[in-house]
Coordinates of C-alpha atoms and ligand atoms in Angstrom, one line a residue:
M1 CA 34.1 35.3 12.6
I2 CA 32.5 33.7 9.3
D3 CA 29.7 35.8 8.2
V4 CA 26.5 34.4 7.7
Y5 CA 24.2 35.2 5.4
R6 CA 20.7 35.4 5.5
V7 CA 18.5 34.7 2.2
T8 CA 14.6 35.3 2.5
L9 CA 12.2 33.3 -0.1
S10 CA 9.2 35.2 -1.0
A11 CA 7.3 31.1 -0.9
P12 CA 7.8 28.1 0.3
D13 CA 8.3 27.0 -2.9
D14 CA 10.3 29.9 -4.7
F15 CA 12.2 28.5 -7.1
D16 CA 13.6 31.5 -9.4
G17 CA 14.3 33.1 -5.1
W18 CA 16.5 30.2 -4.6
R19 CA 18.1 29.9 -8.0
E20 CA 19.4 33.5 -8.4
A21 CA 20.4 33.8 -4.6
A22 CA 22.5 30.6 -4.7
R23 CA 24.4 31.2 -8.4
D24 CA 25.8 34.4 -6.7
L25 CA 26.0 32.9 -3.1
A26 CA 28.4 29.9 -4.8
E27 CA 29.7 32.4 -7.3
A28 CA 31.4 34.1 -4.6
G29 CA 32.5 31.3 -2.7
V30 CA 30.0 31.3 0.8
P31 CA 30.0 27.3 1.6
A32 CA 26.9 26.1 2.5
S33 CA 27.2 26.3 6.0
A34 CA 27.2 30.4 5.8
V35 CA 24.2 30.3 4.4
V36 CA 20.5 30.6 6.5
W37 CA 17.4 30.0 3.6
Q38 CA 14.3 30.8 5.3
V39 CA 10.9 32.0 3.9
E40 CA 9.2 35.1 4.3
G41 CA 6.8 34.9 7.1
G42 CA 8.1 31.5 8.3
A43 CA 10.3 31.5 11.3
A44 CA 12.8 34.6 11.7
D45 CA 16.1 34.2 12.1
L46 CA 17.6 36.7 14.3
F47 CA 21.3 35.9 13.6
G48 CA 23.0 36.9 9.6
T49 CA 23.3 39.4 7.2
D50 CA 20.5 39.6 4.8
A51 CA 22.6 38.4 1.8
T52 CA 23.4 41.4 -0.6
Q53 CA 24.6 39.4 -4.0
P54 CA 27.3 39.7 -5.4
A55 CA 27.6 40.5 -9.4
A56 CA 25.9 37.3 -11.3
A57 CA 28.4 35.5 -13.1
S58 CA 27.0 32.9 -14.8
F59 CA 27.4 29.0 -13.2
P60 CA 26.9 26.5 -16.0
V61 CA 25.1 23.8 -14.1
P62 CA 23.8 20.1 -15.5
R63 CA 20.1 20.5 -16.8
S64 CA 19.4 18.0 -14.6
F65 CA 20.3 19.7 -11.7
V66 CA 17.9 22.2 -12.7
E67 CA 15.1 20.2 -12.9
L68 CA 16.2 17.7 -9.7
A69 CA 16.2 21.4 -7.6
G70 CA 12.7 22.5 -9.2
D71 CA 11.7 19.7 -7.9
V72 CA 12.8 19.6 -4.4
V73 CA 11.9 23.1 -3.3
C74 CA 8.5 22.1 -3.3
H75 CA 9.4 19.6 -0.8
A76 CA 8.2 20.5 2.6
D77 CA 11.9 19.5 4.2
P78 CA 12.9 23.0 5.5
E79 CA 16.6 21.4 4.8
R80 CA 15.8 21.4 1.1
F81 CA 17.5 24.7 -0.6
A82 CA 20.4 24.2 2.3
L83 CA 21.1 20.2 0.4
L84 CA 20.5 22.0 -2.8
Y85 CA 22.9 24.6 -1.9
A86 CA 25.5 22.1 -1.0
L87 CA 25.0 20.0 -4.4
L88 CA 25.4 23.2 -6.1
L89 CA 28.7 23.8 -4.5
R90 CA 30.0 20.3 -5.5
L91 CA 29.1 21.0 -8.7
R92 CA 31.6 23.8 -9.6
Y93 CA 34.5 21.7 -9.1
D94 CA 33.0 17.9 -10.6
R95 CA 30.2 18.3 -12.8
H96 CA 28.8 15.0 -12.6
A97 CA 28.3 15.3 -8.9
L98 CA 25.0 14.4 -9.5
E99 CA 25.5 11.4 -11.2
D100 CA 26.9 9.6 -8.3
A101 CA 23.6 7.8 -7.6
A102 CA 25.3 6.1 -4.5
D103 CA 26.6 9.2 -2.8
T104 CA 24.1 10.5 0.5
L105 CA 23.6 13.6 -1.1
V106 CA 22.5 12.8 -4.1
R107 CA 20.2 10.1 -2.8
R108 CA 18.4 12.1 -0.3
L109 CA 17.9 14.9 -2.9
Q110 CA 16.7 12.4 -5.4
D111 CA 14.3 11.2 -2.8
L112 CA 12.5 14.4 -2.2
A113 CA 12.1 15.1 -6.0
K114 CA 10.7 11.5 -6.0
A115 CA 8.3 12.4 -2.6
V116 CA 7.3 15.8 -4.8
R117 CA 6.6 14.0 -8.2
R118 CA 4.7 11.6 -6.4
D119 CA 2.6 14.2 -4.5
V120 CA 1.9 16.1 -7.7
H121 CA 0.7 13.0 -9.2
K122 CA -1.5 12.3 -6.7
M123 CA -3.0 15.8 -6.7
H124 CA -4.0 15.1 -10.6
A125 CA -5.5 11.6 -9.7
F126 CA -7.4 12.8 -7.3
V127 CA -8.7 16.0 -7.1
R128 CA -12.5 16.2 -7.3
F129 CA -14.7 19.0 -8.1
R130 CA -17.3 20.3 -6.8
E131 CA -20.3 22.0 -8.5
L132 CA -21.6 25.3 -7.4
D133 CA -23.7 28.3 -9.2
G134 CA -21.6 26.9 -12.7
L135 CA -18.5 27.5 -10.7
F136 CA -16.3 24.2 -9.9
V137 CA -14.6 23.9 -6.5
A138 CA -12.1 21.2 -5.2
F139 CA -10.8 20.4 -1.5
F140 CA -7.6 19.0 -1.8
E141 CA -4.3 18.5 0.9
P142 CA -0.9 17.8 -0.6
E143 CA 1.7 17.0 1.7
H144 CA 4.3 19.6 -0.3
H145 CA 4.3 22.8 -1.5
I146 CA 3.2 21.3 -5.0
V147 CA -0.2 22.9 -5.6
R148 CA 1.9 26.4 -7.9
R149 CA 3.8 23.0 -10.0
A150 CA 0.5 20.7 -10.3
A151 CA -1.8 24.3 -11.6
G152 CA -0.7 23.7 -15.1
F153 CA -2.1 20.2 -15.5
F154 CA -6.1 21.5 -14.1
V155 CA -5.1 24.8 -16.7
D156 CA -4.6 22.3 -19.5
R157 CA -7.2 19.8 -18.7
F158 CA -10.2 22.3 -17.4
T159 CA -9.6 25.2 -19.9
N160 CA -13.1 26.1 -20.5
M161 CA -14.2 25.7 -17.5
V162 CA -14.1 28.1 -14.2
W163 CA -12.7 26.3 -11.2
S164 CA -11.4 26.8 -7.6
I165 CA -8.8 24.4 -5.9
L166 CA -8.5 25.1 -2.0
T167 CA -5.8 24.0 -0.1
P168 CA -4.5 24.5 3.4
E169 CA -1.8 26.8 1.7
L170 CA -2.9 28.5 -0.7
S171 CA -6.0 28.1 -3.4
I172 CA -5.8 29.0 -6.5
H173 CA -8.7 29.9 -9.4
W174 CA -8.7 29.7 -13.2
D175 CA -11.9 32.0 -14.6
G176 CA -11.4 30.4 -18.5
T177 CA -8.2 32.9 -18.8
N178 CA -6.1 33.4 -15.9
L179 CA -5.1 31.7 -13.4
S180 CA -4.9 33.8 -10.0
E181 CA -4.2 33.4 -6.2
G182 CA -5.8 33.1 -2.5
P183 CA -5.3 32.5 0.6
G184 CA -5.5 28.8 1.9
A185 CA -8.8 27.5 2.9
A186 CA -10.4 24.9 5.2
P187 CA -12.5 21.9 4.0
A188 CA -16.1 23.4 4.6
D189 CA -14.9 26.2 2.3
A190 CA -15.8 23.5 -0.2
P191 CA -19.4 22.6 -1.2
A192 CA -20.4 19.2 -0.3
G193 CA -22.2 16.2 -1.7
D194 CA -23.7 17.6 -5.1
P195 CA -25.1 15.5 -8.6
L196 CA -21.6 15.8 -9.4
E197 CA -20.8 13.3 -6.9
E198 CA -23.2 10.6 -7.9
T199 CA -22.0 11.2 -11.5
W200 CA -18.1 10.4 -10.1
R201 CA -19.8 7.3 -8.3
T202 CA -21.4 6.0 -11.3
Y203 CA -18.5 6.2 -12.8
Y204 CA -16.7 4.6 -10.7
S205 CA -18.1 2.0 -10.1
S206 CA -18.8 1.4 -13.7
I207 CA -15.4 1.0 -14.8
F208 CA -14.1 -0.8 -11.4
N209 CA -13.9 -4.2 -13.2
P210 CA -13.4 -6.9 -10.6
A211 CA -11.3 -9.4 -12.9
R212 CA -8.5 -6.2 -12.5
L213 CA -8.9 -6.1 -8.7
K214 CA -5.1 -5.1 -7.7
V215 CA -6.4 -3.3 -4.2
G216 CA -2.4 -3.1 -2.9
A217 CA -1.8 -1.5 -6.1
M218 CA -4.9 1.1 -5.6
L219 CA -4.4 1.3 -2.5
K220 CA -0.6 2.7 -3.1
E221 CA -2.0 5.2 -5.6
M222 CA -4.5 6.3 -3.0
P223 CA -4.1 6.1 0.5
K224 CA -6.8 6.8 3.0
K225 CA -6.1 10.1 3.9
Y226 CA -6.7 11.0 0.6
W227 CA -10.5 8.9 0.7
R228 CA -12.4 11.7 2.4
N229 CA -12.6 13.7 -0.3
M230 CA -13.5 11.6 -2.9
P231 CA -17.0 10.6 -3.0
E232 CA -16.3 7.4 -4.9
T233 CA -14.4 6.3 -2.1
S234 CA -16.9 4.7 -0.1
L235 CA -17.9 2.6 -2.6
V236 CA -14.2 0.8 -2.2
Q237 CA -14.8 -1.1 0.8
P238 CA -18.1 -3.0 -0.7
L239 CA -16.7 -3.0 -4.2
I240 CA -13.6 -5.1 -2.7
A241 CA -15.9 -7.4 -0.9
T242 CA -18.2 -7.8 -3.8
A243 CA -15.5 -8.1 -6.5
R244 CA -14.9 -12.1 -6.0
M245 CA -18.7 -12.8 -6.7
R246 CA -18.8 -10.3 -9.5
E247 CA -16.0 -12.0 -11.2
L248 CA -17.3 -15.4 -11.1
E249 CA -20.9 -13.9 -12.3
M250 CA -18.7 -13.0 -14.7
I251 CA -16.8 -15.8 -15.6
D252 CA -21.1 -17.4 -15.3
R253 CA -22.1 -15.8 -17.5
S254 CA -19.3 -16.2 -20.1
D255 CA -20.2 -19.6 -20.5
A256 CA -23.0 -18.2 -22.4
K257 CA -20.9 -15.5 -24.0
E258 CA -17.3 -17.0 -25.1
G259 CA -15.3 -13.8 -26.1
L260 CA -15.9 -12.5 -22.2
L261 CA -13.9 -15.4 -20.7
H262 CA -11.5 -15.2 -22.9
A263 CA -11.3 -10.9 -22.0
L264 CA -11.2 -12.2 -18.4
E265 CA -8.4 -15.1 -19.0
A266 CA -6.3 -12.3 -20.5
E267 CA -6.5 -9.8 -17.5
R268 CA -5.6 -12.8 -15.0
S269 CA -2.3 -11.9 -13.6
I270 CA -2.0 -15.5 -13.4
E271 CA -1.4 -17.8 -16.0
P272 CA -3.4 -16.3 -19.0
G273 CA -4.3 -19.3 -20.0
G274 CA -6.0 -20.8 -17.3
N275 CA -9.5 -20.5 -15.5
L276 CA -9.6 -20.5 -12.2
R277 CA -9.9 -24.1 -10.8
A278 CA -6.7 -24.9 -13.6
S279 CA -4.6 -22.3 -12.2
W280 CA -4.8 -23.4 -8.6
E281 CA -4.1 -26.9 -10.0
A282 CA -1.5 -25.4 -11.9
L283 CA -0.5 -24.0 -8.9
L284 CA -0.9 -27.3 -6.5
K285 CA 1.1 -29.5 -9.0
D286 CA 4.5 -27.3 -8.7
A287 CA 3.8 -26.7 -5.1
R288 CA 4.5 -30.7 -5.3
K289 CA 7.8 -29.9 -6.4
C290 CA 8.9 -27.2 -4.2
T291 CA 11.9 -27.2 -3.2
R292 CA 12.4 -23.5 -2.0
C293 CA 13.7 -24.4 1.0
E294 CA 15.1 -27.4 2.4
L295 CA 12.5 -28.9 4.2
Y296 CA 10.9 -31.0 1.1
K297 CA 13.9 -33.1 1.7
F298 CA 12.6 -34.6 5.4
G299 CA 9.1 -34.3 5.0
T300 CA 6.2 -37.4 3.1
Q301 CA 4.8 -34.5 0.2
T302 CA 3.9 -30.8 0.4
V303 CA 0.7 -30.7 2.3
F304 CA -1.3 -27.8 0.3
G305 CA -4.5 -25.9 0.7
E306 CA -8.1 -26.9 0.5
G307 CA -11.4 -25.3 -0.3
P308 CA -13.7 -24.3 -2.2
L309 CA -12.0 -21.0 -4.6
D310 CA -14.4 -18.3 -3.8
A311 CA -14.3 -19.1 -0.5
S312 CA -14.9 -15.8 1.9
I313 CA -13.1 -17.1 4.5
M314 CA -9.2 -18.2 4.2
F315 CA -7.7 -19.9 7.0
V316 CA -4.0 -20.2 7.5
G317 CA -2.5 -22.5 9.9
E318 CA 1.6 -22.7 10.8
Q319 CA 2.8 -25.9 9.3
P320 CA 1.5 -29.8 8.3
G321 CA 1.8 -31.7 11.5
D322 CA 2.8 -35.4 12.1
Q323 CA -0.7 -36.7 10.8
E324 CA -1.1 -34.2 7.8
D325 CA 2.0 -34.7 6.6
L326 CA 1.1 -38.6 5.8
A327 CA -2.8 -37.8 5.0
G328 CA -1.5 -34.8 2.6
R329 CA -4.3 -32.6 4.2
P330 CA -4.0 -29.5 6.0
F331 CA -5.7 -30.0 10.1
V332 CA -6.3 -33.1 10.1
G333 CA -4.7 -34.1 13.3
P334 CA -5.8 -33.3 17.1
A335 CA -5.3 -29.4 16.2
G336 CA -7.5 -30.1 13.3
Q337 CA -10.2 -31.7 15.5
L338 CA -9.8 -29.1 18.0
F339 CA -10.7 -27.0 14.9
D340 CA -13.6 -28.4 13.7
E341 CA -15.1 -28.5 16.8
A342 CA -15.1 -24.5 17.4
L343 CA -15.9 -23.9 13.8
E344 CA -18.5 -26.5 14.5
A345 CA -19.4 -24.9 17.1
A346 CA -19.1 -20.7 15.5
G347 CA -21.5 -22.0 13.1
I348 CA -19.0 -22.1 10.0
D349 CA -18.7 -24.4 7.9
R350 CA -15.4 -26.0 7.3
S351 CA -16.0 -27.3 3.6
A352 CA -17.1 -23.5 3.0
V353 CA -14.0 -22.5 4.2
Y354 CA -10.8 -22.9 2.1
V355 CA -7.7 -23.9 4.6
T356 CA -4.2 -23.9 4.2
N357 CA -1.0 -23.0 6.4
A358 CA 1.9 -20.7 6.1
V359 CA 4.6 -23.1 5.7
K360 CA 3.6 -26.2 3.3
H361 CA 6.0 -29.1 4.8
F362 CA 6.2 -31.1 8.3
K363 CA 9.3 -29.6 9.8
F364 CA 10.0 -32.0 12.7
V365 CA 13.0 -33.4 15.0
M366 CA 13.2 -37.1 16.1
R367 CA 12.7 -37.8 19.6
G368 CA 13.0 -41.9 19.3
K369 CA 10.7 -43.0 17.0
R370 CA 8.7 -40.4 17.2
R371 CA 8.2 -37.2 14.6
I372 CA 8.2 -33.9 17.1
H373 CA 7.1 -30.5 15.2
N374 CA 9.6 -28.4 14.8
K375 CA 9.0 -24.2 14.6
P376 CA 9.7 -23.2 11.3
D377 CA 12.3 -20.6 10.8
A378 CA 12.0 -16.9 9.1
G379 CA 13.4 -17.9 6.1
E380 CA 11.4 -21.0 5.6
I381 CA 8.3 -18.7 6.2
S382 CA 9.6 -16.4 4.0
A383 CA 10.4 -18.5 1.7
C384 CA 7.0 -20.8 1.4
R385 CA 5.5 -17.4 1.3
W386 CA 5.5 -17.4 -2.5
W387 CA 2.8 -20.2 -2.3
L388 CA 0.3 -18.4 0.2
E389 CA 0.4 -15.5 -2.0
H390 CA -0.6 -16.8 -4.8
E391 CA -3.3 -19.2 -3.2
R392 CA -4.5 -15.6 -1.7
E393 CA -3.9 -13.8 -5.0
L394 CA -6.5 -16.8 -7.0
I395 CA -8.6 -16.7 -4.0
R396 CA -8.9 -13.1 -2.9
P397 CA -10.4 -14.1 0.6
P398 CA -11.9 -10.8 1.9
V399 CA -11.2 -12.0 4.6
T400 CA -7.9 -14.2 6.3
V401 CA -7.9 -15.9 9.8
A402 CA -4.3 -16.4 10.3
L403 CA -4.2 -19.5 13.2
G404 CA -0.8 -17.9 15.6
A405 CA 2.1 -16.4 15.2
T406 CA 3.3 -17.8 12.1
A407 CA 0.7 -17.7 9.4
A408 CA 0.2 -13.7 10.9
R409 CA 4.0 -13.2 10.6
S410 CA 3.9 -14.5 6.4
L411 CA 0.3 -12.5 5.5
V412 CA 1.7 -9.4 7.9
G413 CA 4.8 -9.2 6.7
K414 CA 6.4 -8.7 10.6
A415 CA 5.9 -11.0 13.9
V416 CA 2.8 -9.4 15.9
T417 CA 1.1 -10.6 19.8
I418 CA -1.7 -12.4 19.7
S419 CA -3.0 -11.0 22.4
K420 CA -2.8 -6.9 21.5
V421 CA -4.3 -7.7 17.6
R422 CA -7.0 -9.8 18.1
G423 CA -10.5 -9.2 18.4
E424 CA -9.9 -6.9 15.3
P425 CA -9.0 -7.1 11.6
L426 CA -5.3 -5.9 10.8
M427 CA -5.3 -4.6 6.7
L428 CA -3.4 -7.0 4.4
G429 CA -1.9 -5.1 1.3
D430 CA -4.6 -6.2 -1.1
G431 CA -7.2 -4.2 0.9
S432 CA -8.6 -7.2 2.5
E433 CA -9.1 -8.4 6.2
C434 CA -7.2 -10.2 8.4
W435 CA -8.2 -11.5 11.6
V436 CA -5.1 -13.3 13.8
T437 CA -6.3 -15.7 16.6
A438 CA -4.5 -18.0 18.2
H439 CA -3.1 -21.6 16.9
P440 CA -5.6 -24.8 17.8
S441 CA -2.3 -26.3 19.1
S442 CA -1.8 -23.6 21.5
I443 CA -4.8 -24.1 22.8
L444 CA -4.2 -27.7 23.5
R445 CA -1.0 -27.6 24.8
A446 CA -1.9 -24.7 27.7
P447 CA -1.0 -26.0 31.6
D448 CA -4.0 -26.9 32.4
E449 CA -7.5 -27.8 32.5
A450 CA -9.2 -24.3 33.6
A451 CA -6.6 -22.6 30.7
R452 CA -7.3 -24.5 28.2
R453 CA -11.2 -24.0 28.6
E454 CA -10.4 -20.2 28.6
G455 CA -8.1 -20.6 24.9
R456 CA -10.7 -22.3 23.1
R457 CA -13.5 -19.8 24.7
L458 CA -11.1 -16.9 23.1
F459 CA -10.8 -19.3 20.0
L460 CA -14.7 -19.5 19.4
R461 CA -15.1 -16.0 20.1
D462 CA -12.8 -14.9 17.3
L463 CA -14.7 -17.5 15.2
K464 CA -17.9 -16.3 16.0
R465 CA -16.7 -12.2 15.1
I466 CA -15.0 -13.4 12.2
K467 CA -17.9 -15.4 10.5
A468 CA -20.7 -12.4 11.2
R469 CA -17.3 -9.9 9.5
A470 CA -17.2 -12.5 6.5
E471 CA -21.8 -12.3 6.3
E472 CA -21.2 -8.5 6.8
L473 CA -18.7 -8.1 3.6
A474 CA -20.5 -10.2 1.5
R475 CA -23.7 -8.2 1.7
Ligands
LIG1 N1 -1.0 -27.6 12.8 C1 -0.8 -26.3 11.8 O1 -0.5 -24.9 11.7 N2 -1.6 -27.0 10.3 C2 -2.0 -27.8 10.3 O2 -2.3 -28.1 8.7 C3 -2.3 -28.8 11.5 C4 -1.6 -28.6 12.9

């Protein structure tokens, strides 16, 4: 029977304890399968004997491994110690084992390390102190065991302050000279709402430059779960909603102040040399020459989006139909007629919204002399998403409406069931809202008059909600 060694580490991030035990076990040739790693106070292992460590011999490992291990031990994955030990054993015989980036074990450990570094970065970025009688207190919930690893940053940055950072696992305290540790805490242990919050809010709204708004990146950096502990995040939604308006105001003001316009132009990621209208026109010009998929070979022309570039609602259909293909404009055929009637009934002015399609060329099959609509496939939707994304990037509508499943798939990036998602907004990568509703053609194609009536009723109900929401966001 193989002896099973149990190593009990003093804390979930006990790197020194792991390193010492791992080195000795590896020297003694103990296989990874014969070691049980556990943390003091964690679930006890009933089997195995405590590892009595053989005399430590020098066992050189690459520096990159030590750095990797330093990060990995902080991960919450219970297997982290065993995985590291397995790689350590490999390194004994192959000093280059870590360089094989395609190896499953190496990849897994690198992913763990990356997640830990991301968590540390988030703690550095999102801890917010609140003042309590001269003491600064913050509450933060990391995903991994990173508090000790992240602490040095706060000591360096806030050396002259007395502060505590509370987390569910442990708290750390800095008295101006020494760093000490205490037990974990709950959010309620940190003071809520004080003058510091106002300072943060003011700071945040003053640094918020609408021309630079990249909500996708912002949300990626600042996932929603952190928002509740951060005073300034209550500003995020209203700022997103009014960003476009503020940007346009800035452009207007820049008529009098040319420098600002240049600065703004330089900041724009799309066509830095042009203003918004010129950028859109350049996009349209390129789209007219599009060969990103085969459809350009068959249709009459590219049918690009149309409408004001400061529209607060963007409607996205599937693809132009026969009449749209001939006219070069979206939604002018029978589906467009139903769409127009419904917009009017909902009180939405078509000339105030931007209307476009997920796919910009008409896809059809010939039936006799008639061109019959043919659904675009996933490759065509994906090729054409490039144009839609650029339209959205320029217009940045707070509300985008997917008319039907093809548009929803293009916008959301996966298939959705309309009946399941209609009536409530989905969040897009840029933080704006996507409302999914039926495609007008599906209402026209309904099997009987009763079904068409019901389709129209639901469509109108959705449009009314969308209108109300766009107005709410603009306030
Ligand atoms: N159907 C669409 O999806 N778009 C149009 O432009 C016309 C019909």
